[in-house]
Amino acid sequence: MTRVGVLALQGDVREHRQLLEGVGASVIEVRRPSDLDGIDAIVIPGGESTTIGRLATIFGLLDPLEKAIEGGLPAYGSCAGMILLANGTTGDPQPQLRAMDVVVERNAFGRQNESFEVDLDITGLDAPFHAVFIRAPWVASIGDGVEVLAEVDGHPVMIRQGNVIATSFHPELTGDDRIHRLVLDLARAERADPDATSPPPD
Ligand code: GLN
């Protein structure tokens, strides 16, 4: 069975777990470096990115996780998870995994729009995705190797770089499992042939 880790330090771990189990993954809650052994992908939940980053540093997880993703481990992050996967933020420095060549702006949609829902067109999906945004980031600047899969008002809200996918929104809150299926597909491909999914060239 394909084993998907969910970083379980803070945030909506249970919701990701339910969706992943629903699409046939075996879920491992990751709290310490040894939990990374044998997983085929990692999911980083929504929550509070500074808290998740701080706890990941305290538990000695940040560096091993960064290295694992660099080594080809497929990864997906929603909302705070997107912030963790990015290279930087437009605000104060905070712990990040630097797995994607993007800088994100936290809470970017502003006060009057802190939470909203929209039917998004996503590249590769044939019907719109009902997307829930909660104090969500957007991608403020983006490197060449990063593909934009969806935008809101011209701002990237779903991106992919090789084996790493991130969304500003929370598919784990609506029950639409299409993005989690995509993550499982990446995990299965990695499990079947780890060499085929080595990171893209810089
Ligand atoms: N605003 C949060 C942060 O910056 C993310 C919000 C979320 O994950 N829903 O970490």
mmCIF file of C-alpha atoms and ligand atoms in Angstrom:
data_model
loop_
_atom_site.group_PDB
_atom_site.id
_atom_site.type_symbol
_atom_site.label_atom_id
_atom_site.label_comp_id
_atom_site.label_asym_id
_atom_site.label_seq_id
_atom_site.Cartn_x
_atom_site.Cartn_y
_atom_site.Cartn_z
ATOM 1 C CA MET A 1 0.000 0.000 0.000
ATOM 2 C CA THR A 2 1.205 3.498 -0.738
ATOM 3 C CA ARG A 3 2.301 5.247 2.434
ATOM 4 C CA VAL A 4 1.642 8.962 2.685
ATOM 5 C CA GLY A 5 3.000 10.948 5.615
ATOM 6 C CA VAL A 6 1.070 13.889 7.016
ATOM 7 C CA LEU A 7 3.153 16.376 8.987
ATOM 8 C CA ALA A 8 1.264 16.224 12.275
ATOM 9 C CA LEU A 9 2.628 19.078 14.407
ATOM 10 C CA GLN A 10 -0.287 21.516 14.123
ATOM 11 C CA GLY A 11 -3.156 22.226 11.747
ATOM 12 C CA ASP A 12 -5.848 20.240 9.980
ATOM 13 C CA VAL A 13 -4.083 16.878 10.022
ATOM 14 C CA ARG A 14 -7.234 14.820 10.536
ATOM 15 C CA GLU A 15 -8.969 16.255 7.461
ATOM 16 C CA HIS A 16 -6.026 15.394 5.200
ATOM 17 C CA ARG A 17 -5.838 11.966 6.767
ATOM 18 C CA GLN A 18 -9.503 11.252 6.021
ATOM 19 C CA LEU A 19 -9.223 12.288 2.379
ATOM 20 C CA LEU A 20 -5.996 10.343 1.866
ATOM 21 C CA GLU A 21 -7.448 7.212 3.421
ATOM 22 C CA GLY A 22 -10.519 7.708 1.258
ATOM 23 C CA VAL A 23 -8.385 7.517 -1.889
ATOM 24 C CA GLY A 24 -6.606 4.392 -0.666
ATOM 25 C CA ALA A 25 -3.425 5.652 1.004
ATOM 26 C CA SER A 26 -1.984 4.307 4.211
ATOM 27 C CA VAL A 27 -1.403 7.417 6.351
ATOM 28 C CA ILE A 28 1.541 7.923 8.695
ATOM 29 C CA GLU A 29 1.445 10.917 11.050
ATOM 30 C CA VAL A 30 4.921 12.444 10.967
ATOM 31 C CA ARG A 31 6.196 13.955 14.214
ATOM 32 C CA ARG A 32 9.822 12.876 14.344
ATOM 33 C CA PRO A 33 12.542 12.249 11.758
ATOM 34 C CA SER A 34 12.208 8.439 11.955
ATOM 35 C CA ASP A 35 8.568 8.783 10.843
ATOM 36 C CA LEU A 36 9.906 9.804 7.434
ATOM 37 C CA ASP A 37 11.382 6.336 6.860
ATOM 38 C CA GLY A 38 9.495 4.458 4.196
ATOM 39 C CA ILE A 39 6.929 7.094 3.256
ATOM 40 C CA ASP A 40 6.174 7.651 -0.437
ATOM 41 C CA ALA A 41 4.971 11.262 -0.136
ATOM 42 C CA ILE A 42 4.478 13.959 2.494
ATOM 43 C CA VAL A 43 1.489 16.244 2.987
ATOM 44 C CA ILE A 44 1.805 19.488 4.939
ATOM 45 C CA PRO A 45 -1.529 20.668 6.291
ATOM 46 C CA GLY A 46 -3.111 24.050 6.630
ATOM 47 C CA GLY A 47 -2.747 25.730 10.000
ATOM 48 C CA GLU A 48 -0.299 28.347 11.195
ATOM 49 C CA SER A 49 2.940 28.222 9.239
ATOM 50 C CA THR A 50 5.115 29.894 11.892
ATOM 51 C CA THR A 51 3.939 27.375 14.516
ATOM 52 C CA ILE A 52 4.433 24.379 12.220
ATOM 53 C CA GLY A 53 7.880 25.682 11.227
ATOM 54 C CA ARG A 54 8.887 26.334 14.830
ATOM 55 C CA LEU A 55 7.767 22.879 15.974
ATOM 56 C CA ALA A 56 9.442 21.212 12.982
ATOM 57 C CA THR A 57 12.682 22.924 13.978
ATOM 58 C CA ILE A 58 12.335 21.914 17.648
ATOM 59 C CA PHE A 59 11.582 18.285 16.716
ATOM 60 C CA GLY A 60 14.585 18.173 14.358
ATOM 61 C CA LEU A 61 12.309 17.558 11.373
ATOM 62 C CA LEU A 62 12.935 20.602 9.228
ATOM 63 C CA ASP A 63 16.323 19.598 7.776
ATOM 64 C CA PRO A 64 15.570 15.887 7.200
ATOM 65 C CA LEU A 65 12.289 16.804 5.535
ATOM 66 C CA GLU A 66 13.959 19.419 3.357
ATOM 67 C CA LYS A 67 16.558 16.844 2.288
ATOM 68 C CA ALA A 68 13.954 14.148 1.635
ATOM 69 C CA ILE A 69 11.960 16.448 -0.665
ATOM 70 C CA GLU A 70 15.157 17.609 -2.342
ATOM 71 C CA GLY A 71 15.916 13.932 -2.934
ATOM 72 C CA GLY A 72 12.633 13.452 -4.800
ATOM 73 C CA LEU A 73 10.029 12.698 -2.109
ATOM 74 C CA PRO A 74 6.711 13.972 -3.533
ATOM 75 C CA ALA A 75 5.184 16.700 -1.386
ATOM 76 C CA TYR A 76 1.920 18.585 -1.201
ATOM 77 C CA GLY A 77 1.093 21.564 1.010
ATOM 78 C CA SER A 78 -2.204 23.377 1.524
ATOM 79 C CA CYS A 79 -2.246 27.003 2.690
ATOM 80 C CA ALA A 80 0.230 27.072 5.618
ATOM 81 C CA GLY A 81 1.720 24.029 3.843
ATOM 82 C CA MET A 82 2.330 26.158 0.752
ATOM 83 C CA ILE A 83 4.152 28.715 2.916
ATOM 84 C CA LEU A 84 6.323 25.956 4.413
ATOM 85 C CA LEU A 85 7.236 24.593 0.973
ATOM 86 C CA ALA A 86 8.224 28.003 -0.419
ATOM 87 C CA ASN A 87 11.627 29.604 -0.612
ATOM 88 C CA GLY A 88 10.754 32.783 1.228
ATOM 89 C CA THR A 89 7.963 35.116 2.280
ATOM 90 C CA THR A 90 7.470 38.815 1.683
ATOM 91 C CA GLY A 91 7.501 39.275 5.484
ATOM 92 C CA ASP A 92 9.882 38.395 8.281
ATOM 93 C CA PRO A 93 12.005 35.258 7.796
ATOM 94 C CA GLN A 94 10.490 32.074 9.196
ATOM 95 C CA PRO A 95 11.470 28.381 8.972
ATOM 96 C CA GLN A 96 10.729 27.027 5.483
ATOM 97 C CA LEU A 97 11.554 23.893 3.527
ATOM 98 C CA ARG A 98 12.682 25.778 0.395
ATOM 99 C CA ALA A 99 11.253 23.081 -1.854
ATOM 100 C CA MET A 100 9.724 25.471 -4.397
ATOM 101 C CA ASP A 101 11.267 28.397 -6.188
ATOM 102 C CA VAL A 102 8.608 30.868 -5.079
ATOM 103 C CA VAL A 103 8.167 33.657 -2.569
ATOM 104 C CA VAL A 104 4.749 33.780 -0.955
ATOM 105 C CA GLU A 105 2.818 36.577 0.652
ATOM 106 C CA ARG A 106 1.024 35.430 3.786
ATOM 107 C CA ASN A 107 -2.588 36.462 4.443
ATOM 108 C CA ALA A 108 -2.428 38.061 1.023
ATOM 109 C CA PHE A 109 -6.110 38.353 0.232
ATOM 110 C CA GLY A 110 -6.564 40.982 2.928
ATOM 111 C CA ARG A 111 -8.990 41.581 5.718
ATOM 112 C CA GLN A 112 -12.268 42.011 3.909
ATOM 113 C CA ASN A 113 -11.509 38.813 2.072
ATOM 114 C CA GLU A 114 -9.917 36.731 4.815
ATOM 115 C CA SER A 115 -12.109 33.772 3.959
ATOM 116 C CA PHE A 116 -13.868 33.114 0.689
ATOM 117 C CA GLU A 117 -14.873 30.317 -1.600
ATOM 118 C CA VAL A 118 -14.641 30.173 -5.366
ATOM 119 C CA ASP A 119 -15.051 27.635 -8.166
ATOM 120 C CA LEU A 120 -11.574 27.423 -9.644
ATOM 121 C CA ASP A 121 -10.437 26.199 -13.026
ATOM 122 C CA ILE A 122 -7.378 24.040 -12.457
ATOM 123 C CA THR A 123 -5.079 22.916 -15.258
ATOM 124 C CA GLY A 124 -5.442 19.159 -15.675
ATOM 125 C CA LEU A 125 -8.863 18.869 -13.994
ATOM 126 C CA ASP A 126 -11.873 18.754 -16.281
ATOM 127 C CA ALA A 127 -14.408 20.367 -13.928
ATOM 128 C CA PRO A 128 -13.986 23.381 -11.611
ATOM 129 C CA PHE A 129 -12.771 22.801 -8.059
ATOM 130 C CA HIS A 130 -14.721 24.392 -5.214
ATOM 131 C CA ALA A 131 -11.866 26.039 -3.330
ATOM 132 C CA VAL A 132 -11.983 27.366 0.244
ATOM 133 C CA PHE A 133 -9.486 30.094 1.149
ATOM 134 C CA ILE A 134 -8.844 30.972 4.824
ATOM 135 C CA ARG A 135 -6.315 33.740 5.507
ATOM 136 C CA ALA A 136 -4.595 32.331 2.476
ATOM 137 C CA PRO A 137 -1.244 33.173 0.909
ATOM 138 C CA TRP A 138 -0.647 33.833 -2.754
ATOM 139 C CA VAL A 139 2.517 33.465 -4.760
ATOM 140 C CA ALA A 140 4.212 36.841 -4.979
ATOM 141 C CA SER A 141 7.136 35.859 -7.199
ATOM 142 C CA ILE A 142 7.885 32.721 -9.087
ATOM 143 C CA GLY A 143 10.908 31.014 -10.641
ATOM 144 C CA ASP A 144 11.134 29.559 -14.146
ATOM 145 C CA GLY A 145 10.693 25.918 -13.179
ATOM 146 C CA VAL A 146 7.379 26.466 -11.431
ATOM 147 C CA GLU A 147 4.112 25.781 -13.232
ATOM 148 C CA VAL A 148 0.983 27.788 -12.317
ATOM 149 C CA LEU A 149 -2.050 25.476 -12.258
ATOM 150 C CA ALA A 150 -4.661 27.957 -10.991
ATOM 151 C CA GLU A 151 -5.003 31.678 -10.309
ATOM 152 C CA VAL A 152 -7.350 34.050 -8.510
ATOM 153 C CA ASP A 153 -7.374 37.627 -9.829
ATOM 154 C CA GLY A 154 -4.080 36.975 -11.600
ATOM 155 C CA HIS A 155 -2.366 35.619 -8.472
ATOM 156 C CA PRO A 156 -1.107 32.015 -8.525
ATOM 157 C CA VAL A 157 -2.962 29.868 -5.967
ATOM 158 C CA MET A 158 -1.951 26.400 -7.161
ATOM 159 C CA ILE A 159 1.555 25.613 -8.319
ATOM 160 C CA ARG A 160 3.697 22.635 -9.187
ATOM 161 C CA GLN A 161 7.447 22.197 -9.425
ATOM 162 C CA GLY A 162 8.417 18.641 -10.327
ATOM 163 C CA ASN A 163 7.135 16.402 -7.547
ATOM 164 C CA VAL A 164 5.986 19.253 -5.321
ATOM 165 C CA ILE A 165 2.472 20.722 -5.411
ATOM 166 C CA ALA A 166 1.027 23.538 -3.314
ATOM 167 C CA THR A 167 -2.370 25.200 -3.032
ATOM 168 C CA SER A 168 -3.350 28.418 -1.251
ATOM 169 C CA PHE A 169 -6.716 26.797 -0.573
ATOM 170 C CA HIS A 170 -7.899 23.810 1.484
ATOM 171 C CA PRO A 171 -9.164 20.816 -0.532
ATOM 172 C CA GLU A 172 -9.146 18.856 2.725
ATOM 173 C CA LEU A 173 -12.107 20.920 3.955
ATOM 174 C CA THR A 174 -14.518 20.266 1.089
ATOM 175 C CA GLY A 175 -14.179 16.548 0.463
ATOM 176 C CA ASP A 176 -13.243 16.901 -3.221
ATOM 177 C CA ASP A 177 -10.456 14.334 -3.423
ATOM 178 C CA ARG A 178 -9.038 15.146 -6.862
ATOM 179 C CA ILE A 179 -5.919 16.902 -5.581
ATOM 180 C CA HIS A 180 -5.253 14.143 -3.049
ATOM 181 C CA ARG A 181 -5.566 11.627 -5.900
ATOM 182 C CA LEU A 182 -2.914 13.563 -7.756
ATOM 183 C CA VAL A 183 -0.639 13.369 -4.701
ATOM 184 C CA LEU A 184 -1.270 9.641 -4.445
ATOM 185 C CA ASP A 185 -0.377 9.254 -8.132
ATOM 186 C CA LEU A 186 2.936 11.035 -7.500
ATOM 187 C CA ALA A 187 3.533 8.818 -4.463
ATOM 188 C CA ARG A 188 2.804 5.641 -6.453
ATOM 189 C CA ALA A 189 5.113 6.729 -9.253
ATOM 190 C CA GLU A 190 7.840 7.443 -6.714
ATOM 191 C CA ARG A 191 7.334 4.073 -5.059
ATOM 192 C CA ALA A 192 7.379 2.232 -8.385
ATOM 193 C CA ASP A 193 10.490 3.968 -9.672
ATOM 194 C CA PRO A 194 12.301 6.328 -7.288
ATOM 195 C CA ASP A 195 14.904 7.158 -9.947
ATOM 196 C CA ALA A 196 12.295 8.423 -12.385
ATOM 197 C CA THR A 197 11.221 11.189 -10.039
ATOM 198 C CA SER A 198 14.528 12.733 -9.127
ATOM 199 C CA PRO A 199 14.293 16.494 -8.794
ATOM 200 C CA PRO A 200 14.248 18.583 -11.961
ATOM 201 C CA PRO A 201 17.490 20.301 -12.951
ATOM 202 C CA ASP A 202 17.963 23.831 -11.631
HETATM 203 N N1 GLN B 1 -2.349 32.518 7.517
HETATM 204 C C1 GLN B 1 -1.756 31.258 7.861
HETATM 205 C C2 GLN B 1 -0.243 31.342 7.880
HETATM 206 O O1 GLN B 1 0.308 32.313 7.484
HETATM 207 C C3 GLN B 1 -2.207 30.159 6.910
HETATM 208 C C4 GLN B 1 -3.690 29.953 7.030
HETATM 209 C C5 GLN B 1 -4.158 28.587 6.730
HETATM 210 O O2 GLN B 1 -3.396 27.604 6.643
HETATM 211 N N2 GLN B 1 -5.459 28.491 6.627
HETATM 212 O O3 GLN B 1 0.388 30.420 8.286
#
